């Protein structure tokens, strides 16, 4: 049930967060080198930073990040318990490497793996069941937006992913990343106003499922899609968007450092 009189967003008090998704760009060795470069950047304390390298780089990067506040995230997880699932990686295995966050339902993975909303739901459930914090990605196509279906599409994707999920416990959180497909890798980000409007749509769904207290304490909403050091400040300026999910511009250590510092300066 939706609490009456609750303002969407309600972001005050949440720490800003930057999540770097390195996709399939780097070998494990290259990714470890980038993380070593990142550790030489000045990274302000007041922003949470999560690195999501390829699966092959998780162990090596996990070792480099030991003792640092930067958190480790994976780009995907399989929903089943350890067993006969060739090519998949379990939540328990990720957890054993020190992974704390995991992307689920990224539009690139939805497309390449023909992944539907019910699978995204199972993955989020598996993540929460193993002490991981899921980052549920949702996003509409350009066609959806032209047809003015974006609110409906995002609500549908999110409701299917989070309905009946247990609330994150005190060591976890649930992040939702709004990543319009047309803004990913195109150099054409959404406007800050669009991102905030969609974050409010997301916030309303979160409130219906988890209620005000859990939403305020254990959820954050991110924007992703052509985020750069130059534009990131606009996205985190308001109350509704608490952080960003960064692809290309976060691949060089210096670029990622600039993004974190730009977020901190807001
Ligand atoms: P870009 O920042 O390269 O647009 O990628 C966004 C993204 O897909 C992050 O998950």
PDB file of C-alpha atoms and ligand atoms in Angstrom:
ATOM      1  CA  UNK A   1       0.000   0.000   0.000  1.00  0.00           C
ATOM      2  CA  UNK A   2       1.261   3.449  -0.858  1.00  0.00           C
ATOM      3  CA  UNK A   3       1.811   5.658   2.212  1.00  0.00           C
ATOM      4  CA  UNK A   4      -0.254   8.823   1.826  1.00  0.00           C
ATOM      5  CA  UNK A   5       1.466  12.144   1.414  1.00  0.00           C
ATOM      6  CA  UNK A   6       4.908  10.678   0.720  1.00  0.00           C
ATOM      7  CA  UNK A   7       6.935  12.754  -1.690  1.00  0.00           C
ATOM      8  CA  UNK A   8       8.582  10.729  -4.432  1.00  0.00           C
ATOM      9  CA  UNK A   9      12.344  10.853  -4.237  1.00  0.00           C
ATOM     10  CA  UNK A  10      12.811  11.784  -0.634  1.00  0.00           C
ATOM     11  CA  UNK A  11      16.543  11.430  -1.193  1.00  0.00           C
ATOM     12  CA  UNK A  12      17.758  13.491   1.710  1.00  0.00           C
ATOM     13  CA  UNK A  13      20.166  11.678   3.974  1.00  0.00           C
ATOM     14  CA  UNK A  14      21.283   9.104   1.423  1.00  0.00           C
ATOM     15  CA  UNK A  15      24.952   8.890   0.575  1.00  0.00           C
ATOM     16  CA  UNK A  16      25.712   9.509  -3.080  1.00  0.00           C
ATOM     17  CA  UNK A  17      27.012   6.468  -4.957  1.00  0.00           C
ATOM     18  CA  UNK A  18      28.941   5.898  -8.174  1.00  0.00           C
ATOM     19  CA  UNK A  19      28.835   2.426  -9.731  1.00  0.00           C
ATOM     20  CA  UNK A  20      31.341   1.721 -12.512  1.00  0.00           C
ATOM     21  CA  UNK A  21      30.271  -0.954 -14.984  1.00  0.00           C
ATOM     22  CA  UNK A  22      33.340  -2.031 -16.952  1.00  0.00           C
ATOM     23  CA  UNK A  23      31.216  -4.346 -19.101  1.00  0.00           C
ATOM     24  CA  UNK A  24      33.418  -6.643 -21.297  1.00  0.00           C
ATOM     25  CA  UNK A  25      36.009  -4.023 -22.160  1.00  0.00           C
ATOM     26  CA  UNK A  26      39.049  -5.209 -20.192  1.00  0.00           C
ATOM     27  CA  UNK A  27      40.998  -8.402 -19.561  1.00  0.00           C
ATOM     28  CA  UNK A  28      41.383  -9.371 -15.920  1.00  0.00           C
ATOM     29  CA  UNK A  29      44.992  -8.137 -15.924  1.00  0.00           C
ATOM     30  CA  UNK A  30      44.010  -4.792 -17.480  1.00  0.00           C
ATOM     31  CA  UNK A  31      41.219  -4.349 -14.970  1.00  0.00           C
ATOM     32  CA  UNK A  32      43.561  -4.951 -12.030  1.00  0.00           C
ATOM     33  CA  UNK A  33      45.991  -2.374 -13.460  1.00  0.00           C
ATOM     34  CA  UNK A  34      43.149   0.161 -13.775  1.00  0.00           C
ATOM     35  CA  UNK A  35      42.150  -0.410 -10.175  1.00  0.00           C
ATOM     36  CA  UNK A  36      45.735   0.181  -9.065  1.00  0.00           C
ATOM     37  CA  UNK A  37      45.649   3.471 -11.008  1.00  0.00           C
ATOM     38  CA  UNK A  38      42.312   4.310  -9.419  1.00  0.00           C
ATOM     39  CA  UNK A  39      43.790   3.871  -5.959  1.00  0.00           C
ATOM     40  CA  UNK A  40      46.258   6.673  -6.757  1.00  0.00           C
ATOM     41  CA  UNK A  41      43.353   9.066  -7.517  1.00  0.00           C
ATOM     42  CA  UNK A  42      42.050  11.307  -4.789  1.00  0.00           C
ATOM     43  CA  UNK A  43      38.634   9.815  -3.994  1.00  0.00           C
ATOM     44  CA  UNK A  44      36.477  11.763  -1.544  1.00  0.00           C
ATOM     45  CA  UNK A  45      35.043   9.792   1.377  1.00  0.00           C
ATOM     46  CA  UNK A  46      31.552  11.146   1.078  1.00  0.00           C
ATOM     47  CA  UNK A  47      30.763   9.174  -2.096  1.00  0.00           C
ATOM     48  CA  UNK A  48      30.349   5.384  -2.194  1.00  0.00           C
ATOM     49  CA  UNK A  49      32.171   3.757  -5.095  1.00  0.00           C
ATOM     50  CA  UNK A  50      31.415   0.295  -6.479  1.00  0.00           C
ATOM     51  CA  UNK A  51      33.551  -1.364  -9.155  1.00  0.00           C
ATOM     52  CA  UNK A  52      31.860  -3.930 -11.431  1.00  0.00           C
ATOM     53  CA  UNK A  53      34.561  -5.607 -13.556  1.00  0.00           C
ATOM     54  CA  UNK A  54      34.209  -8.827 -15.592  1.00  0.00           C
ATOM     55  CA  UNK A  55      33.765 -12.004 -13.570  1.00  0.00           C
ATOM     56  CA  UNK A  56      37.349 -13.068 -14.350  1.00  0.00           C
ATOM     57  CA  UNK A  57      38.709  -9.922 -12.660  1.00  0.00           C
ATOM     58  CA  UNK A  58      36.679 -10.147  -9.443  1.00  0.00           C
ATOM     59  CA  UNK A  59      39.177 -12.187  -7.428  1.00  0.00           C
ATOM     60  CA  UNK A  60      42.191 -10.070  -8.419  1.00  0.00           C
ATOM     61  CA  UNK A  61      40.399  -6.782  -7.858  1.00  0.00           C
ATOM     62  CA  UNK A  62      38.928  -8.037  -4.583  1.00  0.00           C
ATOM     63  CA  UNK A  63      42.473  -8.591  -3.304  1.00  0.00           C
ATOM     64  CA  UNK A  64      43.584  -5.095  -4.419  1.00  0.00           C
ATOM     65  CA  UNK A  65      40.581  -3.487  -2.727  1.00  0.00           C
ATOM     66  CA  UNK A  66      41.132  -5.202   0.631  1.00  0.00           C
ATOM     67  CA  UNK A  67      41.331  -2.487   3.273  1.00  0.00           C
ATOM     68  CA  UNK A  68      39.849   0.155   0.963  1.00  0.00           C
ATOM     69  CA  UNK A  69      36.315   1.505   1.136  1.00  0.00           C
ATOM     70  CA  UNK A  70      35.705   0.864  -2.572  1.00  0.00           C
ATOM     71  CA  UNK A  71      33.232  -2.000  -2.932  1.00  0.00           C
ATOM     72  CA  UNK A  72      33.250  -4.855  -5.387  1.00  0.00           C
ATOM     73  CA  UNK A  73      30.284  -5.569  -7.668  1.00  0.00           C
ATOM     74  CA  UNK A  74      29.581  -8.252 -10.269  1.00  0.00           C
ATOM     75  CA  UNK A  75      27.836  -7.728 -13.597  1.00  0.00           C
ATOM     76  CA  UNK A  76      25.480 -10.691 -13.314  1.00  0.00           C
ATOM     77  CA  UNK A  77      24.564 -13.659 -11.122  1.00  0.00           C
ATOM     78  CA  UNK A  78      22.726 -16.903 -11.741  1.00  0.00           C
ATOM     79  CA  UNK A  79      19.627 -17.491  -9.636  1.00  0.00           C
ATOM     80  CA  UNK A  80      20.072 -21.172  -8.767  1.00  0.00           C
ATOM     81  CA  UNK A  81      22.001 -22.769  -5.919  1.00  0.00           C
ATOM     82  CA  UNK A  82      25.415 -24.267  -6.787  1.00  0.00           C
ATOM     83  CA  UNK A  83      24.870 -27.283  -9.042  1.00  0.00           C
ATOM     84  CA  UNK A  84      24.635 -28.404 -12.652  1.00  0.00           C
ATOM     85  CA  UNK A  85      24.508 -25.002 -14.424  1.00  0.00           C
ATOM     86  CA  UNK A  86      27.314 -24.836 -16.972  1.00  0.00           C
ATOM     87  CA  UNK A  87      28.712 -21.384 -17.558  1.00  0.00           C
ATOM     88  CA  UNK A  88      26.841 -19.727 -14.708  1.00  0.00           C
ATOM     89  CA  UNK A  89      28.125 -18.131 -11.485  1.00  0.00           C
ATOM     90  CA  UNK A  90      26.252 -18.463  -8.189  1.00  0.00           C
ATOM     91  CA  UNK A  91      25.522 -15.756  -5.649  1.00  0.00           C
ATOM     92  CA  UNK A  92      27.329 -17.832  -3.009  1.00  0.00           C
ATOM     93  CA  UNK A  93      30.452 -17.951  -5.180  1.00  0.00           C
ATOM     94  CA  UNK A  94      30.365 -14.171  -5.750  1.00  0.00           C
ATOM     95  CA  UNK A  95      29.953 -13.605  -2.028  1.00  0.00           C
ATOM     96  CA  UNK A  96      32.997 -15.808  -1.342  1.00  0.00           C
ATOM     97  CA  UNK A  97      35.103 -13.412  -3.452  1.00  0.00           C
ATOM     98  CA  UNK A  98      34.053 -10.413  -1.377  1.00  0.00           C
ATOM     99  CA  UNK A  99      31.465  -9.180  -3.875  1.00  0.00           C
ATOM    100  CA  UNK A 100      28.835  -6.958  -2.240  1.00  0.00           C
ATOM    101  CA  UNK A 101      26.791  -5.672  -5.182  1.00  0.00           C
ATOM    102  CA  UNK A 102      25.510  -7.268  -8.371  1.00  0.00           C
ATOM    103  CA  UNK A 103      23.909  -5.812 -11.484  1.00  0.00           C
ATOM    104  CA  UNK A 104      20.766  -7.648 -12.540  1.00  0.00           C
ATOM    105  CA  UNK A 105      18.726  -7.015 -15.673  1.00  0.00           C
ATOM    106  CA  UNK A 106      21.156  -4.710 -17.470  1.00  0.00           C
ATOM    107  CA  UNK A 107      19.599  -4.020 -20.877  1.00  0.00           C
ATOM    108  CA  UNK A 108      22.692  -5.371 -22.682  1.00  0.00           C
ATOM    109  CA  UNK A 109      22.363  -8.645 -20.783  1.00  0.00           C
ATOM    110  CA  UNK A 110      18.584  -8.744 -21.181  1.00  0.00           C
ATOM    111  CA  UNK A 111      19.204  -8.504 -24.947  1.00  0.00           C
ATOM    112  CA  UNK A 112      22.127 -10.912 -25.303  1.00  0.00           C
ATOM    113  CA  UNK A 113      20.736 -13.572 -22.950  1.00  0.00           C
ATOM    114  CA  UNK A 114      17.048 -13.050 -23.893  1.00  0.00           C
ATOM    115  CA  UNK A 115      16.489 -12.398 -20.225  1.00  0.00           C
ATOM    116  CA  UNK A 116      12.942 -11.617 -19.142  1.00  0.00           C
ATOM    117  CA  UNK A 117      11.586  -9.887 -16.084  1.00  0.00           C
ATOM    118  CA  UNK A 118      10.934 -13.128 -14.187  1.00  0.00           C
ATOM    119  CA  UNK A 119      14.602 -14.112 -14.487  1.00  0.00           C
ATOM    120  CA  UNK A 120      15.646 -10.666 -13.287  1.00  0.00           C
ATOM    121  CA  UNK A 121      13.372 -11.221 -10.288  1.00  0.00           C
ATOM    122  CA  UNK A 122      14.941 -14.601  -9.494  1.00  0.00           C
ATOM    123  CA  UNK A 123      18.408 -13.103  -9.723  1.00  0.00           C
ATOM    124  CA  UNK A 124      17.517 -10.248  -7.373  1.00  0.00           C
ATOM    125  CA  UNK A 125      16.030 -12.806  -4.974  1.00  0.00           C
ATOM    126  CA  UNK A 126      19.164 -14.987  -5.112  1.00  0.00           C
ATOM    127  CA  UNK A 127      21.340 -11.930  -4.522  1.00  0.00           C
ATOM    128  CA  UNK A 128      19.369 -10.832  -1.452  1.00  0.00           C
ATOM    129  CA  UNK A 129      19.368 -14.407  -0.149  1.00  0.00           C
ATOM    130  CA  UNK A 130      23.173 -14.488  -0.180  1.00  0.00           C
ATOM    131  CA  UNK A 131      24.007 -11.164   1.392  1.00  0.00           C
ATOM    132  CA  UNK A 132      24.469  -9.290  -1.894  1.00  0.00           C
ATOM    133  CA  UNK A 133      22.875  -5.962  -2.766  1.00  0.00           C
ATOM    134  CA  UNK A 134      21.161  -6.156  -6.157  1.00  0.00           C
ATOM    135  CA  UNK A 135      21.333  -3.247  -8.585  1.00  0.00           C
ATOM    136  CA  UNK A 136      18.166  -3.791 -10.620  1.00  0.00           C
ATOM    137  CA  UNK A 137      18.510  -2.132 -14.025  1.00  0.00           C
ATOM    138  CA  UNK A 138      15.462  -0.886 -15.893  1.00  0.00           C
ATOM    139  CA  UNK A 139      15.197   1.147 -19.064  1.00  0.00           C
ATOM    140  CA  UNK A 140      12.911   1.849 -21.994  1.00  0.00           C
ATOM    141  CA  UNK A 141      13.749   1.779 -25.701  1.00  0.00           C
ATOM    142  CA  UNK A 142      13.681   4.863 -27.906  1.00  0.00           C
ATOM    143  CA  UNK A 143      10.480   3.534 -29.448  1.00  0.00           C
ATOM    144  CA  UNK A 144       8.853   3.216 -25.984  1.00  0.00           C
ATOM    145  CA  UNK A 145       9.687   6.828 -25.269  1.00  0.00           C
ATOM    146  CA  UNK A 146       8.425   8.081 -28.631  1.00  0.00           C
ATOM    147  CA  UNK A 147       5.162   6.249 -27.953  1.00  0.00           C
ATOM    148  CA  UNK A 148       4.990   7.802 -24.444  1.00  0.00           C
ATOM    149  CA  UNK A 149       5.100   4.329 -22.894  1.00  0.00           C
ATOM    150  CA  UNK A 150       8.173   4.921 -20.753  1.00  0.00           C
ATOM    151  CA  UNK A 151       6.390   5.261 -17.399  1.00  0.00           C
ATOM    152  CA  UNK A 152       4.438   2.095 -18.066  1.00  0.00           C
ATOM    153  CA  UNK A 153       7.483   0.108 -19.266  1.00  0.00           C
ATOM    154  CA  UNK A 154       9.640   1.104 -16.320  1.00  0.00           C
ATOM    155  CA  UNK A 155       6.894   0.395 -13.789  1.00  0.00           C
ATOM    156  CA  UNK A 156       6.271  -2.999 -15.362  1.00  0.00           C
ATOM    157  CA  UNK A 157       9.946  -3.978 -15.436  1.00  0.00           C
ATOM    158  CA  UNK A 158      10.498  -2.871 -11.884  1.00  0.00           C
ATOM    159  CA  UNK A 159       7.328  -4.335 -10.381  1.00  0.00           C
ATOM    160  CA  UNK A 160       8.097  -7.712 -11.981  1.00  0.00           C
ATOM    161  CA  UNK A 161      11.630  -7.616 -10.595  1.00  0.00           C
ATOM    162  CA  UNK A 162      10.872  -6.539  -7.027  1.00  0.00           C
ATOM    163  CA  UNK A 163       7.378  -7.856  -6.248  1.00  0.00           C
ATOM    164  CA  UNK A 164       7.513 -10.348  -3.353  1.00  0.00           C
ATOM    165  CA  UNK A 165      11.180  -9.706  -2.669  1.00  0.00           C
ATOM    166  CA  UNK A 166      12.103  -9.735   1.004  1.00  0.00           C
ATOM    167  CA  UNK A 167      13.313  -6.341   2.220  1.00  0.00           C
ATOM    168  CA  UNK A 168      17.095  -5.942   2.185  1.00  0.00           C
ATOM    169  CA  UNK A 169      18.516  -6.615   5.657  1.00  0.00           C
ATOM    170  CA  UNK A 170      20.642  -4.161   7.632  1.00  0.00           C
ATOM    171  CA  UNK A 171      23.835  -5.110   5.729  1.00  0.00           C
ATOM    172  CA  UNK A 172      22.202  -4.845   2.339  1.00  0.00           C
ATOM    173  CA  UNK A 173      20.395  -2.425   0.124  1.00  0.00           C
ATOM    174  CA  UNK A 174      18.440  -2.536  -3.106  1.00  0.00           C
ATOM    175  CA  UNK A 175      19.519  -0.183  -5.840  1.00  0.00           C
ATOM    176  CA  UNK A 176      17.503   0.560  -8.937  1.00  0.00           C
ATOM    177  CA  UNK A 177      19.319   1.973 -11.960  1.00  0.00           C
ATOM    178  CA  UNK A 178      17.267   3.846 -14.527  1.00  0.00           C
ATOM    179  CA  UNK A 179      19.184   3.365 -17.768  1.00  0.00           C
ATOM    180  CA  UNK A 180      17.212   4.331 -20.867  1.00  0.00           C
ATOM    181  CA  UNK A 181      18.499   2.083 -23.662  1.00  0.00           C
ATOM    182  CA  UNK A 182      18.708   5.012 -26.076  1.00  0.00           C
ATOM    183  CA  UNK A 183      21.134   6.824 -23.758  1.00  0.00           C
ATOM    184  CA  UNK A 184      23.592   3.952 -23.236  1.00  0.00           C
ATOM    185  CA  UNK A 185      26.843   4.424 -25.126  1.00  0.00           C
ATOM    186  CA  UNK A 186      25.312   7.000 -27.467  1.00  0.00           C
ATOM    187  CA  UNK A 187      26.684  10.228 -26.023  1.00  0.00           C
ATOM    188  CA  UNK A 188      23.037  11.336 -25.709  1.00  0.00           C
ATOM    189  CA  UNK A 189      22.159  11.246 -22.025  1.00  0.00           C
ATOM    190  CA  UNK A 190      18.667  11.782 -20.709  1.00  0.00           C
ATOM    191  CA  UNK A 191      18.078  15.272 -19.364  1.00  0.00           C
ATOM    192  CA  UNK A 192      18.412  15.651 -15.624  1.00  0.00           C
ATOM    193  CA  UNK A 193      14.680  16.452 -15.527  1.00  0.00           C
ATOM    194  CA  UNK A 194      13.846  13.188 -17.340  1.00  0.00           C
ATOM    195  CA  UNK A 195      16.093  11.211 -14.994  1.00  0.00           C
ATOM    196  CA  UNK A 196      14.421  12.772 -11.943  1.00  0.00           C
ATOM    197  CA  UNK A 197      10.949  12.196 -13.309  1.00  0.00           C
ATOM    198  CA  UNK A 198      11.726   8.515 -13.900  1.00  0.00           C
ATOM    199  CA  UNK A 199      13.424   8.213 -10.513  1.00  0.00           C
ATOM    200  CA  UNK A 200      10.146   9.413  -8.978  1.00  0.00           C
ATOM    201  CA  UNK A 201       8.248   6.743 -10.924  1.00  0.00           C
ATOM    202  CA  UNK A 202      10.714   4.167  -9.562  1.00  0.00           C
ATOM    203  CA  UNK A 203      10.397   5.546  -6.068  1.00  0.00           C
ATOM    204  CA  UNK A 204       6.628   5.090  -6.124  1.00  0.00           C
ATOM    205  CA  UNK A 205       6.998   1.400  -7.062  1.00  0.00           C
ATOM    206  CA  UNK A 206       9.586   0.915  -4.318  1.00  0.00           C
ATOM    207  CA  UNK A 207       7.228   2.485  -1.779  1.00  0.00           C
ATOM    208  CA  UNK A 208       4.391   0.194  -2.774  1.00  0.00           C
ATOM    209  CA  UNK A 209       6.503  -2.919  -2.341  1.00  0.00           C
ATOM    210  CA  UNK A 210       8.683  -2.067   0.652  1.00  0.00           C
ATOM    211  CA  UNK A 211       7.028   0.827   2.480  1.00  0.00           C
ATOM    212  CA  UNK A 212       8.481   4.110   3.553  1.00  0.00           C
ATOM    213  CA  UNK A 213      10.945   2.994   6.209  1.00  0.00           C
ATOM    214  CA  UNK A 214      12.751   0.372   4.107  1.00  0.00           C
ATOM    215  CA  UNK A 215      12.771   2.656   1.078  1.00  0.00           C
ATOM    216  CA  UNK A 216      14.302   5.522   3.025  1.00  0.00           C
ATOM    217  CA  UNK A 217      16.976   3.406   4.698  1.00  0.00           C
ATOM    218  CA  UNK A 218      17.797   0.635   2.250  1.00  0.00           C
ATOM    219  CA  UNK A 219      17.198   1.810  -1.306  1.00  0.00           C
ATOM    220  CA  UNK A 220      18.896   4.191  -3.687  1.00  0.00           C
ATOM    221  CA  UNK A 221      18.024   5.162  -7.245  1.00  0.00           C
ATOM    222  CA  UNK A 222      20.697   5.662  -9.906  1.00  0.00           C
ATOM    223  CA  UNK A 223      20.768   7.152 -13.373  1.00  0.00           C
ATOM    224  CA  UNK A 224      22.912   5.605 -16.132  1.00  0.00           C
ATOM    225  CA  UNK A 225      23.487   6.370 -19.817  1.00  0.00           C
ATOM    226  CA  UNK A 226      26.278   8.562 -21.254  1.00  0.00           C
ATOM    227  CA  UNK A 227      27.252   9.947 -17.846  1.00  0.00           C
ATOM    228  CA  UNK A 228      30.489  11.965 -17.988  1.00  0.00           C
ATOM    229  CA  UNK A 229      32.507  14.074 -15.535  1.00  0.00           C
ATOM    230  CA  UNK A 230      30.957  17.141 -17.196  1.00  0.00           C
ATOM    231  CA  UNK A 231      27.285  16.149 -16.861  1.00  0.00           C
ATOM    232  CA  UNK A 232      27.206  13.955 -13.737  1.00  0.00           C
ATOM    233  CA  UNK A 233      26.556  16.865 -11.377  1.00  0.00           C
ATOM    234  CA  UNK A 234      23.196  17.622 -13.008  1.00  0.00           C
ATOM    235  CA  UNK A 235      21.922  14.115 -12.351  1.00  0.00           C
ATOM    236  CA  UNK A 236      22.663  14.033  -8.648  1.00  0.00           C
ATOM    237  CA  UNK A 237      21.643  17.637  -8.059  1.00  0.00           C
ATOM    238  CA  UNK A 238      18.056  16.901  -6.966  1.00  0.00           C
ATOM    239  CA  UNK A 239      16.519  14.694  -4.285  1.00  0.00           C
ATOM    240  CA  UNK A 240      15.409  11.777  -6.446  1.00  0.00           C
ATOM    241  CA  UNK A 241      18.604  10.448  -8.040  1.00  0.00           C
ATOM    242  CA  UNK A 242      21.119   9.269  -5.472  1.00  0.00           C
ATOM    243  CA  UNK A 243      23.924   8.212  -7.764  1.00  0.00           C
ATOM    244  CA  UNK A 244      25.026   7.095 -11.204  1.00  0.00           C
ATOM    245  CA  UNK A 245      25.854   3.918 -13.099  1.00  0.00           C
ATOM    246  CA  UNK A 246      28.745   4.732 -15.407  1.00  0.00           C
ATOM    247  CA  UNK A 247      30.052   2.821 -18.428  1.00  0.00           C
ATOM    248  CA  UNK A 248      32.483   4.295 -20.936  1.00  0.00           C
ATOM    249  CA  UNK A 249      33.501   7.444 -19.066  1.00  0.00           C
ATOM    250  CA  UNK A 250      34.436   5.362 -16.020  1.00  0.00           C
ATOM    251  CA  UNK A 251      36.858   3.082 -17.860  1.00  0.00           C
ATOM    252  CA  UNK A 252      39.928   5.302 -17.463  1.00  0.00           C
ATOM    253  CA  UNK A 253      40.856   5.622 -13.794  1.00  0.00           C
ATOM    254  CA  UNK A 254      41.198   9.398 -14.207  1.00  0.00           C
ATOM    255  CA  UNK A 255      37.690   9.646 -15.721  1.00  0.00           C
ATOM    256  CA  UNK A 256      36.166   7.663 -12.894  1.00  0.00           C
ATOM    257  CA  UNK A 257      38.070   9.728 -10.331  1.00  0.00           C
ATOM    258  CA  UNK A 258      36.734  12.922 -11.939  1.00  0.00           C
ATOM    259  CA  UNK A 259      33.169  11.587 -11.803  1.00  0.00           C
ATOM    260  CA  UNK A 260      33.467  10.696  -8.105  1.00  0.00           C
ATOM    261  CA  UNK A 261      34.905  14.138  -7.297  1.00  0.00           C
ATOM    262  CA  UNK A 262      32.177  15.874  -9.333  1.00  0.00           C
ATOM    263  CA  UNK A 263      29.500  13.975  -7.396  1.00  0.00           C
ATOM    264  CA  UNK A 264      31.175  14.822  -4.097  1.00  0.00           C
ATOM    265  CA  UNK A 265      31.239  18.514  -4.926  1.00  0.00           C
ATOM    266  CA  UNK A 266      27.394  18.668  -5.203  1.00  0.00           C
TER     267      UNK A 266
HETATM  268  P1  LIG B   1      27.653   4.425 -20.882  1.00  0.00           P
HETATM  269  O1  LIG B   1      28.044   5.233 -19.668  1.00  0.00           O
HETATM  270  O2  LIG B   1      28.827   4.007 -21.718  1.00  0.00           O
HETATM  271  O3  LIG B   1      26.565   5.082 -21.657  1.00  0.00           O
HETATM  272  O4  LIG B   1      27.042   3.041 -20.339  1.00  0.00           O
HETATM  273  C1  LIG B   1      26.054   3.095 -19.376  1.00  0.00           C
HETATM  274  C2  LIG B   1      25.818   1.748 -18.859  1.00  0.00           C
HETATM  275  O5  LIG B   1      25.297   0.880 -19.546  1.00  0.00           O
HETATM  276  C3  LIG B   1      26.249   1.464 -17.474  1.00  0.00           C
HETATM  277  O6  LIG B   1      25.689   0.276 -17.025  1.00  0.00           O
END
